């Protein structure tokens, strides 16, 4: 009888831990994010990004020497209209695989059906000059004369590598509209995914960055005209803001 009592008690505890809900049938689950990178479907990572020769939508052959970018305010929205914002921001350096994934201490949400969105770069509230020591030490600041705050993207390399190689510096951040007087525009973008994500267990959501899209939609980028310097070029900055909207897509959801 004594053994039976302890068996029943253990069973109750196991079910209590597994359910871990608020009495509404929903489980508390954890969510992590995994970022992968491609060029028109071909995987680009730390092992091949400096050696791959790719061709952009304008027909220019390119190499990549550096790719770093920033996203923030990753949020999930459930069908009841509740939002869950994950703490922190994600700074990715393609040469460092430890920066590919993202998880936070507050990544516990109720199971359910969600949609996902995040901010490309920082929004105006978060894009504070010198506010983040780790980004400062990464030389990620955006010049004060161009509006300050932080870079959203650094993509550097060579183009026309099969004919007359020239450098490009595809950098994105705050857009300077005019210089007398200085007028700046916040240049972040809200990236939203229309697909519904059904989460019933602890999950890892894959987000795919197609680097080729920076040069494709809706603006076909001509590096022979726009290569460097692009940071003080208002039109180039706004074109990057438009093109980033098709760069990310939802990948697999593992749970």
Backbone as numpy.savetxt, mean C-alpha at the origin, in Angstrom:
# Nx Ny Nz CAx CAy CAz Cx Cy Cz
-16.62 -40.78 37.82 -17.45 -39.57 37.82 -16.59 -38.30 37.82
-15.49 -38.37 38.64 -14.60 -37.21 38.72 -13.98 -36.92 37.35
-13.54 -37.97 36.63 -12.94 -37.78 35.30 -13.95 -37.20 34.32
-15.21 -37.68 34.41 -16.24 -37.18 33.53 -16.47 -35.68 33.75
-16.46 -35.24 35.03 -16.65 -33.82 35.35 -15.57 -32.97 34.69
-14.32 -33.38 34.84 -13.22 -32.58 34.26 -13.27 -32.59 32.73
-13.71 -33.72 32.15 -13.84 -33.78 30.69 -14.89 -32.77 30.20
-16.04 -32.71 30.90 -17.10 -31.78 30.52 -16.63 -30.33 30.68
-15.90 -30.08 31.80 -15.41 -28.72 32.04 -14.44 -28.30 30.95
-13.55 -29.20 30.55 -12.57 -28.87 29.51 -13.27 -28.60 28.19
-14.32 -29.39 27.90 -15.06 -29.18 26.65 -15.71 -27.80 26.61
-16.28 -27.40 27.75 -16.91 -26.07 27.83 -15.89 -24.98 27.60
-14.70 -25.12 28.21 -13.66 -24.10 28.06 -13.19 -24.00 26.63
-13.02 -25.15 25.96 -12.57 -25.13 24.56 -13.56 -24.39 23.68
-14.85 -24.72 23.87 -15.87 -24.06 23.04 -15.92 -22.57 23.35
-15.73 -22.21 24.64 -15.77 -20.80 25.00 -14.66 -20.05 24.32
-13.44 -20.65 24.30 -12.31 -19.99 23.66 -12.52 -19.86 22.16
-13.05 -20.91 21.53 -13.22 -20.89 20.08 -14.27 -19.88 19.66
-15.38 -19.81 20.44 -16.44 -18.90 20.06 -16.00 -17.45 20.29
-15.53 -17.15 21.49 -14.96 -15.85 21.79 -15.75 -14.72 21.14
-17.03 -14.70 21.37 -17.86 -13.73 20.67 -18.62 -12.87 21.65
-19.43 -12.00 21.12 -20.22 -11.09 21.95 -21.65 -11.56 22.09
-21.87 -12.85 21.89 -23.21 -13.38 21.98 -24.02 -13.21 20.73
-23.39 -12.75 19.64 -24.12 -12.54 18.38 -23.66 -13.52 17.30
-22.95 -14.55 17.70 -22.52 -15.57 16.74 -21.28 -15.21 15.98
-20.67 -14.07 16.24 -19.47 -13.65 15.53 -18.24 -14.00 16.34
-17.21 -14.45 15.64 -15.95 -14.78 16.31 -15.00 -13.60 16.20
-14.13 -13.47 17.18 -13.05 -12.50 17.07 -11.91 -13.14 16.30
-11.46 -12.50 15.26 -10.41 -13.05 14.41 -9.31 -12.00 14.21
-8.16 -12.46 13.79 -7.06 -11.54 13.49 -6.88 -11.44 11.98
-6.44 -10.28 11.53 -6.24 -10.06 10.10 -4.84 -9.48 9.88
-4.10 -10.08 8.98 -2.80 -9.57 8.54 -2.87 -9.31 7.04
-1.91 -8.55 6.56 -1.89 -8.19 5.14 -0.54 -8.58 4.53
-0.61 -9.12 3.33 0.58 -9.53 2.59 0.60 -8.80 1.26
1.67 -8.08 0.98 1.78 -7.31 -0.26 2.74 -8.01 -1.21
2.27 -8.24 -2.44 3.12 -8.79 -3.48 3.18 -7.78 -4.62
4.19 -7.93 -5.48 4.48 -6.92 -6.50 4.70 -7.61 -7.84
4.14 -7.00 -8.89 4.26 -7.58 -10.22 4.52 -6.46 -11.24
4.90 -6.91 -12.44 4.91 -6.01 -13.61 4.10 -6.72 -14.68
2.90 -6.24 -14.92 1.98 -6.90 -15.87 1.87 -8.40 -15.60
1.79 -8.77 -14.34 1.57 -10.16 -13.96 2.83 -10.93 -13.62
4.00 -10.46 -14.02 5.25 -11.14 -13.70 5.72 -10.68 -12.31
6.05 -11.64 -11.47 6.42 -11.32 -10.09 7.73 -10.53 -10.06
7.70 -9.44 -9.29 8.89 -8.62 -9.06 9.14 -8.62 -7.55
10.36 -9.00 -7.15 10.66 -9.01 -5.72 12.13 -8.65 -5.51
12.60 -8.89 -4.29 13.96 -8.47 -3.95 15.02 -9.18 -4.78
14.68 -10.36 -5.31 15.69 -11.15 -6.02 15.85 -10.75 -7.48
14.86 -10.03 -8.05 14.95 -9.78 -9.49 14.63 -8.35 -9.91
14.27 -7.48 -8.96 13.79 -6.16 -9.41 14.89 -5.30 -10.03
16.14 -5.52 -9.64 17.21 -4.72 -10.22 17.77 -5.33 -11.51
17.43 -6.58 -11.78 17.96 -7.25 -12.97 16.93 -7.41 -14.08
15.65 -7.22 -13.76 14.61 -7.38 -14.77 14.56 -6.17 -15.70
14.36 -6.43 -16.99 14.12 -5.37 -17.97 12.65 -5.47 -18.35
11.90 -4.38 -18.11 10.46 -4.37 -18.37 10.17 -3.31 -19.42
8.96 -3.38 -19.98 8.55 -2.41 -21.01 7.27 -1.74 -20.56
7.26 -0.41 -20.54 6.06 0.29 -20.10 5.07 0.46 -21.25
3.90 1.04 -20.94 2.82 1.13 -21.92 3.19 2.02 -23.10
4.18 2.87 -22.93 4.63 3.75 -24.02 5.73 3.11 -24.86
6.08 1.86 -24.52 7.07 1.12 -25.32 8.51 1.34 -24.91
8.75 2.00 -23.79 10.12 2.24 -23.33 10.58 1.08 -22.45
11.76 0.56 -22.74 12.33 -0.48 -21.89 12.93 0.18 -20.65
12.74 -0.49 -19.49 13.09 0.13 -18.22 13.76 -0.88 -17.29
14.59 -0.37 -16.41 15.06 -1.14 -15.26 14.68 -0.37 -13.99
14.65 -1.09 -12.88 14.31 -0.49 -11.59 15.52 -0.63 -10.66
15.96 0.48 -10.12 17.06 0.47 -9.16 16.55 0.58 -7.72
15.40 1.24 -7.55 14.83 1.42 -6.21 13.33 1.58 -6.31
12.61 0.92 -5.39 11.17 1.11 -5.28 10.81 1.09 -3.80
10.34 2.23 -3.33 9.85 2.34 -1.95 8.52 3.11 -1.99
7.58 2.73 -1.13 6.31 3.44 -1.12 5.67 3.37 0.26
4.66 4.21 0.45 3.99 4.34 1.74 2.49 4.28 1.56
1.81 3.50 2.42 0.36 3.55 2.51 -0.03 3.69 3.98
-1.25 4.12 4.24 -1.67 4.35 5.63 -3.18 4.13 5.74
-3.64 4.13 7.00 -5.07 4.02 7.32 -5.74 2.84 6.58
-5.20 1.68 6.78 -5.85 0.47 6.24 -7.13 0.23 7.03
-8.25 0.10 6.32 -9.55 -0.02 6.98 -10.38 -1.15 6.35
-11.11 -1.84 7.20 -12.11 -2.81 6.75 -13.49 -2.30 7.17
-14.46 -2.44 6.27 -15.84 -2.02 6.54 -16.74 -3.24 6.44
-17.55 -3.47 7.48 -18.46 -4.61 7.40 -19.82 -4.18 6.84
-20.67 -5.15 6.66 -21.96 -4.87 6.02 -22.91 -4.11 6.93
-22.56 -4.00 8.23 -23.37 -3.20 9.15 -22.95 -1.74 9.15
-21.91 -1.43 8.37 -21.43 -0.05 8.31 -20.36 0.29 9.32
-19.90 -0.73 10.08 -18.83 -0.48 11.05 -17.48 -0.48 10.34
-16.58 0.40 10.78 -15.24 0.44 10.19 -14.21 0.06 11.25
-13.17 -0.60 10.80 -12.07 -1.02 11.68 -10.77 -0.53 11.04
-10.14 0.46 11.68 -8.91 1.04 11.15 -7.72 0.43 11.86
-6.75 -0.04 11.10 -5.58 -0.68 11.67 -4.51 0.37 11.96
-3.94 0.27 13.14 -2.96 1.27 13.57 -1.76 1.32 12.65
-1.18 2.50 12.54 0.11 2.64 11.87 0.01 2.81 10.37
1.19 2.83 9.75 1.30 2.97 8.31 2.26 1.90 7.81
2.29 1.73 6.51 3.14 0.68 5.94 4.14 1.30 4.98
5.40 1.20 5.32 6.49 1.67 4.48 7.17 0.45 3.87
7.13 0.35 2.56 7.66 -0.83 1.88 8.89 -0.47 1.08
9.93 -1.27 1.24 11.15 -1.17 0.44 11.30 -2.50 -0.29
11.22 -2.46 -1.61 11.21 -3.71 -2.38 12.48 -4.52 -2.18
13.54 -3.90 -1.74 14.80 -4.63 -1.52 14.80 -5.37 -0.18
13.77 -5.16 0.64 13.73 -5.72 1.99 12.42 -6.49 2.18
12.48 -7.82 2.14 11.26 -8.63 2.22 10.57 -8.51 3.57
11.28 -8.07 4.59 10.64 -7.94 5.91 9.64 -6.78 5.92
9.65 -5.94 4.89 8.70 -4.82 4.82 7.48 -5.15 3.97
7.41 -6.36 3.44 6.31 -6.71 2.52 4.97 -6.89 3.25
5.03 -7.43 4.48 3.79 -7.77 5.19 3.45 -6.69 6.21
2.17 -6.70 6.63 1.70 -5.68 7.58 0.76 -6.33 8.59
1.08 -6.11 9.86 0.19 -6.54 10.93 0.32 -5.55 12.07
-0.73 -5.45 12.87 -0.72 -4.50 13.98 -1.29 -5.16 15.22
-1.10 -4.51 16.36 -1.58 -5.06 17.61 -3.10 -4.99 17.73
-3.73 -4.12 16.94 -5.19 -3.99 17.06 -5.91 -4.66 15.89
-5.30 -5.73 15.38 -5.83 -6.38 14.18 -6.89 -7.42 14.50
-7.64 -7.26 15.59 -8.70 -8.20 15.95 -10.05 -7.58 15.61
-10.82 -8.30 14.79 -12.13 -7.81 14.36 -13.13 -8.96 14.44
-14.42 -8.66 14.45 -15.40 -9.75 14.40 -15.46 -10.37 13.01
-15.72 -11.66 12.97 -15.91 -12.31 11.67 -17.07 -11.65 10.94
-17.05 -11.74 9.61 -18.11 -11.10 8.85 -17.69 -10.86 7.41
-18.47 -10.04 6.72 -18.20 -9.70 5.33 -17.75 -8.25 5.26
-16.62 -8.03 4.58 -15.98 -6.72 4.62 -15.60 -6.24 3.21
-15.39 -4.94 3.13 -14.66 -4.35 2.01 -13.45 -3.62 2.58
-12.47 -3.37 1.71 -11.17 -2.87 2.16 -10.85 -1.56 1.45
-10.18 -0.67 2.19 -9.64 0.52 1.57 -8.42 0.99 2.36
-7.56 1.78 1.73 -6.44 2.42 2.44 -6.07 3.70 1.71
-5.19 4.46 2.32 -4.73 5.73 1.76 -3.38 5.53 1.10
-3.25 5.97 -0.15 -1.95 6.03 -0.81 -1.21 7.24 -0.25
-0.07 6.97 0.44 0.66 8.03 1.10 0.02 8.37 2.43
0.03 9.65 2.76 -0.63 10.16 3.96 -1.70 11.15 3.54
-2.84 11.16 4.28 -3.80 12.24 4.03 -3.30 13.51 4.71
-4.04 14.60 4.57 -3.57 15.89 5.07 -3.37 15.87 6.58
-4.21 15.14 7.30 -4.10 15.08 8.76 -2.82 14.39 9.21
-2.41 13.39 8.46 -1.24 12.59 8.86 0.07 13.06 8.23
0.00 13.81 7.14 1.22 14.18 6.40 1.90 15.37 7.06
2.45 15.12 8.26 3.02 16.16 9.10 4.53 16.16 8.97
5.08 17.31 8.69 6.50 17.45 8.45 7.32 16.94 9.63
8.16 15.95 9.40 9.10 15.46 10.42 8.48 14.71 11.57
7.24 14.25 11.46 6.52 13.68 12.61 6.88 12.23 12.91
7.52 11.52 11.98 7.71 10.08 12.15 9.21 9.74 12.08
9.83 9.46 13.24 11.28 9.26 13.29 11.79 8.18 12.34
11.05 7.08 12.21 11.54 6.00 11.33 11.56 6.45 9.87
10.59 7.25 9.47 10.57 7.76 8.09 11.64 8.83 7.90
11.88 9.61 8.95 12.95 10.61 8.86 14.30 9.93 8.64
14.54 8.85 9.38 15.83 8.16 9.25 15.96 7.43 7.92
14.82 7.20 7.26 14.84 6.55 5.94 14.96 7.57 4.81
15.19 8.85 5.18 15.27 9.93 4.18 14.01 9.95 3.31
12.87 9.87 3.97 11.59 9.77 3.28 10.86 11.10 3.24
11.47 12.14 3.76 10.82 13.46 3.83 10.65 14.06 2.44
9.56 14.84 2.30 9.29 15.59 1.08 9.75 17.03 1.32
10.49 17.68 0.40 11.06 18.99 0.68 10.01 20.02 1.10
10.38 20.86 2.08 9.47 21.89 2.58 9.07 22.85 1.47
10.02 23.17 0.56 9.72 24.10 -0.51 8.69 23.53 -1.50
8.45 22.20 -1.41 7.45 21.56 -2.27 6.20 21.18 -1.48
6.11 21.68 -0.24 4.91 21.42 0.56 5.16 20.62 1.81
6.35 20.01 1.95 6.71 19.27 3.15 5.94 17.97 3.29
6.07 17.38 4.49 5.47 16.07 4.72 6.42 14.97 4.27
5.87 13.97 3.60 6.65 12.79 3.24 6.40 12.36 1.79
7.38 11.65 1.26 7.18 10.98 -0.01 6.03 9.97 0.12
5.40 9.69 -1.00 4.49 8.55 -1.10 5.17 7.42 -1.89
6.06 7.82 -2.80 6.68 6.85 -3.71 8.05 7.34 -4.13
9.00 6.42 -4.19 10.28 6.63 -4.86 10.48 5.44 -5.80
10.48 5.71 -7.08 10.72 4.68 -8.09 11.79 5.22 -9.04
12.96 4.62 -8.98 14.11 5.12 -9.73 14.69 4.02 -10.61
15.33 4.44 -11.67 15.99 3.47 -12.55 16.42 4.12 -13.85
16.50 3.30 -14.89 16.91 3.77 -16.21 15.84 3.39 -17.22
15.69 4.21 -18.27 14.77 3.86 -19.36 15.51 3.95 -20.69
14.85 3.46 -21.73 15.52 3.31 -23.04 16.82 2.52 -22.88
16.75 1.48 -22.06 17.97 0.73 -21.74 18.48 -0.07 -22.94
17.64 -0.24 -23.97 18.07 -0.98 -25.15 18.61 -0.06 -26.25
18.62 1.25 -26.00 19.09 2.17 -27.04 20.01 3.24 -26.44
19.43 4.23 -25.76 20.22 5.30 -25.14 19.77 5.47 -23.70
20.33 4.71 -22.78 19.86 4.70 -21.39 19.93 6.09 -20.74
18.84 6.41 -20.04 18.75 7.68 -19.31 18.07 7.41 -17.97
18.36 8.22 -16.97 17.75 7.99 -15.65 16.33 8.56 -15.56
15.53 7.94 -14.74 14.24 8.51 -14.35 14.12 8.47 -12.83
13.41 9.43 -12.27 13.12 9.50 -10.83 11.63 9.77 -10.68
10.88 8.72 -10.54 9.42 8.77 -10.49 9.01 8.90 -9.01
9.02 10.13 -8.50 8.74 10.38 -7.09 7.40 11.09 -6.95
6.64 10.70 -5.91 5.29 11.22 -5.72 5.12 11.74 -4.29
4.43 12.89 -4.17 4.13 13.47 -2.86 3.23 14.67 -3.05
3.30 15.63 -2.12 2.49 16.84 -2.21 2.75 17.57 -3.53
1.69 18.11 -4.13 1.82 18.81 -5.41 1.89 20.32 -5.18
2.90 20.95 -5.77 3.01 22.41 -5.68 2.34 23.03 -6.90
1.26 23.80 -6.63 0.50 24.39 -7.72 1.16 25.64 -8.26
1.69 26.49 -7.36 2.32 27.74 -7.80 3.40 28.13 -6.81
4.26 29.07 -7.22 5.39 29.46 -6.37 5.30 30.91 -5.89
4.42 31.71 -6.43 4.36 33.13 -6.02 2.92 33.59 -5.93
2.24 33.35 -4.81 2.76 32.71 -3.61 2.76 31.19 -3.72
3.43 30.50 -2.76 3.42 29.04 -2.74 2.02 28.52 -2.44
1.51 27.71 -3.33 0.22 27.05 -3.13 0.44 25.56 -3.34
0.01 24.76 -2.36 0.23 23.31 -2.42 -1.10 22.58 -2.39
-1.12 21.39 -2.97 -2.31 20.52 -2.91 -1.90 19.17 -2.33
-2.70 18.72 -1.35 -2.50 17.35 -0.89 -2.74 16.40 -2.06
-1.93 15.36 -2.13 -1.93 14.57 -3.36 -2.13 13.08 -3.10
-2.67 12.76 -1.90 -2.91 11.35 -1.58 -4.09 10.81 -2.39
-4.26 9.51 -2.37 -5.40 8.89 -3.05 -6.01 7.84 -2.13
-7.32 7.73 -2.18 -8.01 6.67 -1.44 -8.19 5.47 -2.36
-7.59 4.36 -1.97 -7.65 3.13 -2.77 -8.75 2.24 -2.18
-9.79 1.98 -2.94 -10.92 1.18 -2.47 -11.10 -0.04 -3.35
-11.41 -1.15 -2.71 -11.61 -2.41 -3.42 -13.09 -2.78 -3.35
-13.74 -2.97 -4.48 -15.18 -3.24 -4.45 -15.52 -4.67 -4.02
-14.57 -5.58 -4.09 -14.88 -6.98 -3.77 -15.22 -7.17 -2.29
-16.22 -8.00 -2.02 -16.53 -8.35 -0.65 -15.60 -9.46 -0.18
-15.12 -9.35 1.05 -14.21 -10.33 1.64 -14.92 -10.97 2.81
-15.18 -12.27 2.72 -15.84 -13.00 3.79 -14.77 -13.56 4.72
-14.77 -13.11 5.97 -13.75 -13.52 6.94 -14.43 -14.30 8.06
-14.07 -15.57 8.19 -14.65 -16.42 9.23 -13.59 -16.94 10.19
-12.32 -16.89 9.78 -11.22 -17.37 10.61 -10.10 -16.33 10.56
-9.08 -16.54 11.38 -7.90 -15.68 11.27 -7.42 -15.67 9.83
-7.11 -14.49 9.30 -6.91 -14.39 7.85 -5.69 -13.55 7.50
-5.17 -13.85 6.31 -4.15 -13.01 5.68 -4.68 -12.58 4.33
-4.78 -11.26 4.13 -5.30 -10.71 2.88 -4.13 -10.25 2.02
-4.09 -10.77 0.79 -3.02 -10.39 -0.14 -3.46 -9.17 -0.97
-2.58 -8.20 -1.07 -2.80 -7.03 -1.93 -1.67 -7.00 -2.95
-2.04 -6.91 -4.22 -1.08 -6.98 -5.30 -0.83 -5.59 -5.88
0.42 -5.21 -5.98 0.80 -3.95 -6.64 1.32 -4.28 -8.03
0.64 -3.78 -9.07 1.14 -3.92 -10.44 1.89 -2.63 -10.79
3.20 -2.69 -10.75 4.04 -1.49 -10.93 3.81 -0.87 -12.31
3.50 -1.70 -13.29 3.30 -1.21 -14.66 2.16 -0.20 -14.74
1.18 -0.30 -13.82 0.02 0.60 -13.86 0.39 2.05 -13.59
1.51 2.29 -12.92 1.95 3.67 -12.72 2.17 4.39 -14.05
2.41 3.62 -15.10 2.76 4.21 -16.40 1.65 3.99 -17.44
0.44 3.65 -16.96 -0.54 3.16 -17.92 -1.90 3.82 -17.86
-2.56 3.81 -16.70 -3.96 4.21 -16.61 -4.19 5.34 -15.61
-4.93 6.37 -15.97 -5.45 6.66 -17.32 -4.43 7.36 -18.20
-3.26 7.69 -17.63 -2.26 8.46 -18.39 -1.13 7.56 -18.87
-1.00 7.42 -20.17 0.16 6.70 -20.71 1.39 7.59 -20.54
2.34 7.09 -19.76 3.47 7.93 -19.35 4.59 7.86 -20.37
5.05 9.02 -20.82 6.15 9.10 -21.77 7.40 9.55 -21.03
8.28 8.61 -20.73 9.48 8.94 -19.97 10.43 9.84 -20.76
10.32 9.85 -22.08 11.16 10.75 -22.88 10.80 12.21 -22.63
9.58 12.44 -22.12 9.13 13.80 -21.80 9.16 14.04 -20.29
8.73 13.04 -19.51 8.63 13.16 -18.06 9.52 12.10 -17.40
10.78 12.47 -17.16 11.68 11.53 -16.49 12.20 12.10 -15.18
12.78 13.31 -15.23 13.31 13.96 -14.06 13.63 15.41 -14.40
13.45 16.35 -13.44 12.85 16.20 -12.10 11.33 16.26 -12.18
10.67 15.39 -11.43 9.21 15.34 -11.44 8.60 15.88 -10.15
9.38 15.96 -9.08 8.82 16.39 -7.80 8.24 17.80 -7.85
8.87 18.79 -8.51 8.26 20.13 -8.56 7.29 20.31 -9.72
7.02 19.26 -10.47 6.16 19.34 -11.65 4.72 19.03 -11.25
3.88 20.06 -11.17 2.50 19.90 -10.69 1.73 18.89 -11.55
1.80 19.03 -12.86 1.04 18.14 -13.73 1.48 16.69 -13.58
2.79 16.48 -13.46 3.29 15.11 -13.27 2.78 14.53 -11.96
2.78 15.34 -10.90 2.29 14.84 -9.60 0.82 14.46 -9.66
0.00 15.26 -10.34 -1.43 14.95 -10.43 -1.66 13.72 -11.34
-0.83 13.55 -12.36 -0.94 12.36 -13.21 -0.60 11.10 -12.41
0.39 11.19 -11.54 0.72 10.04 -10.68 -0.44 9.72 -9.76
-1.07 10.76 -9.20 -2.21 10.55 -8.31 -3.34 9.83 -9.05
-3.54 10.17 -10.31 -4.58 9.51 -11.11 -4.18 8.06 -11.42
-2.93 7.85 -11.77 -2.52 6.51 -12.20 -2.46 5.50 -11.05
-2.22 5.98 -9.83 -2.07 5.03 -8.72 -3.38 4.32 -8.41
-4.50 4.84 -8.86 -5.80 4.27 -8.50 -6.01 2.87 -9.08
-5.24 2.50 -10.11 -5.39 1.14 -10.68 -4.16 0.28 -10.38
-3.27 0.76 -9.53 -2.04 0.03 -9.26 -2.29 -1.20 -8.37
-3.24 -1.10 -7.44 -3.44 -2.16 -6.45 -4.70 -2.98 -6.78
-4.61 -4.26 -6.49 -5.78 -5.14 -6.63 -5.77 -6.14 -5.48
-6.93 -6.73 -5.26 -7.07 -7.71 -4.18 -6.59 -9.07 -4.67
-5.73 -9.72 -3.89 -5.23 -11.06 -4.24 -5.99 -12.13 -3.47
-5.30 -13.15 -3.05 -5.94 -14.26 -2.36 -6.17 -13.91 -0.88
-7.18 -14.54 -0.31 -7.45 -14.40 1.12 -7.27 -15.77 1.74
-6.28 -15.89 2.61 -5.98 -17.18 3.26 -6.53 -17.16 4.68
-7.24 -18.22 5.05 -7.78 -18.31 6.42 -8.06 -19.76 6.77
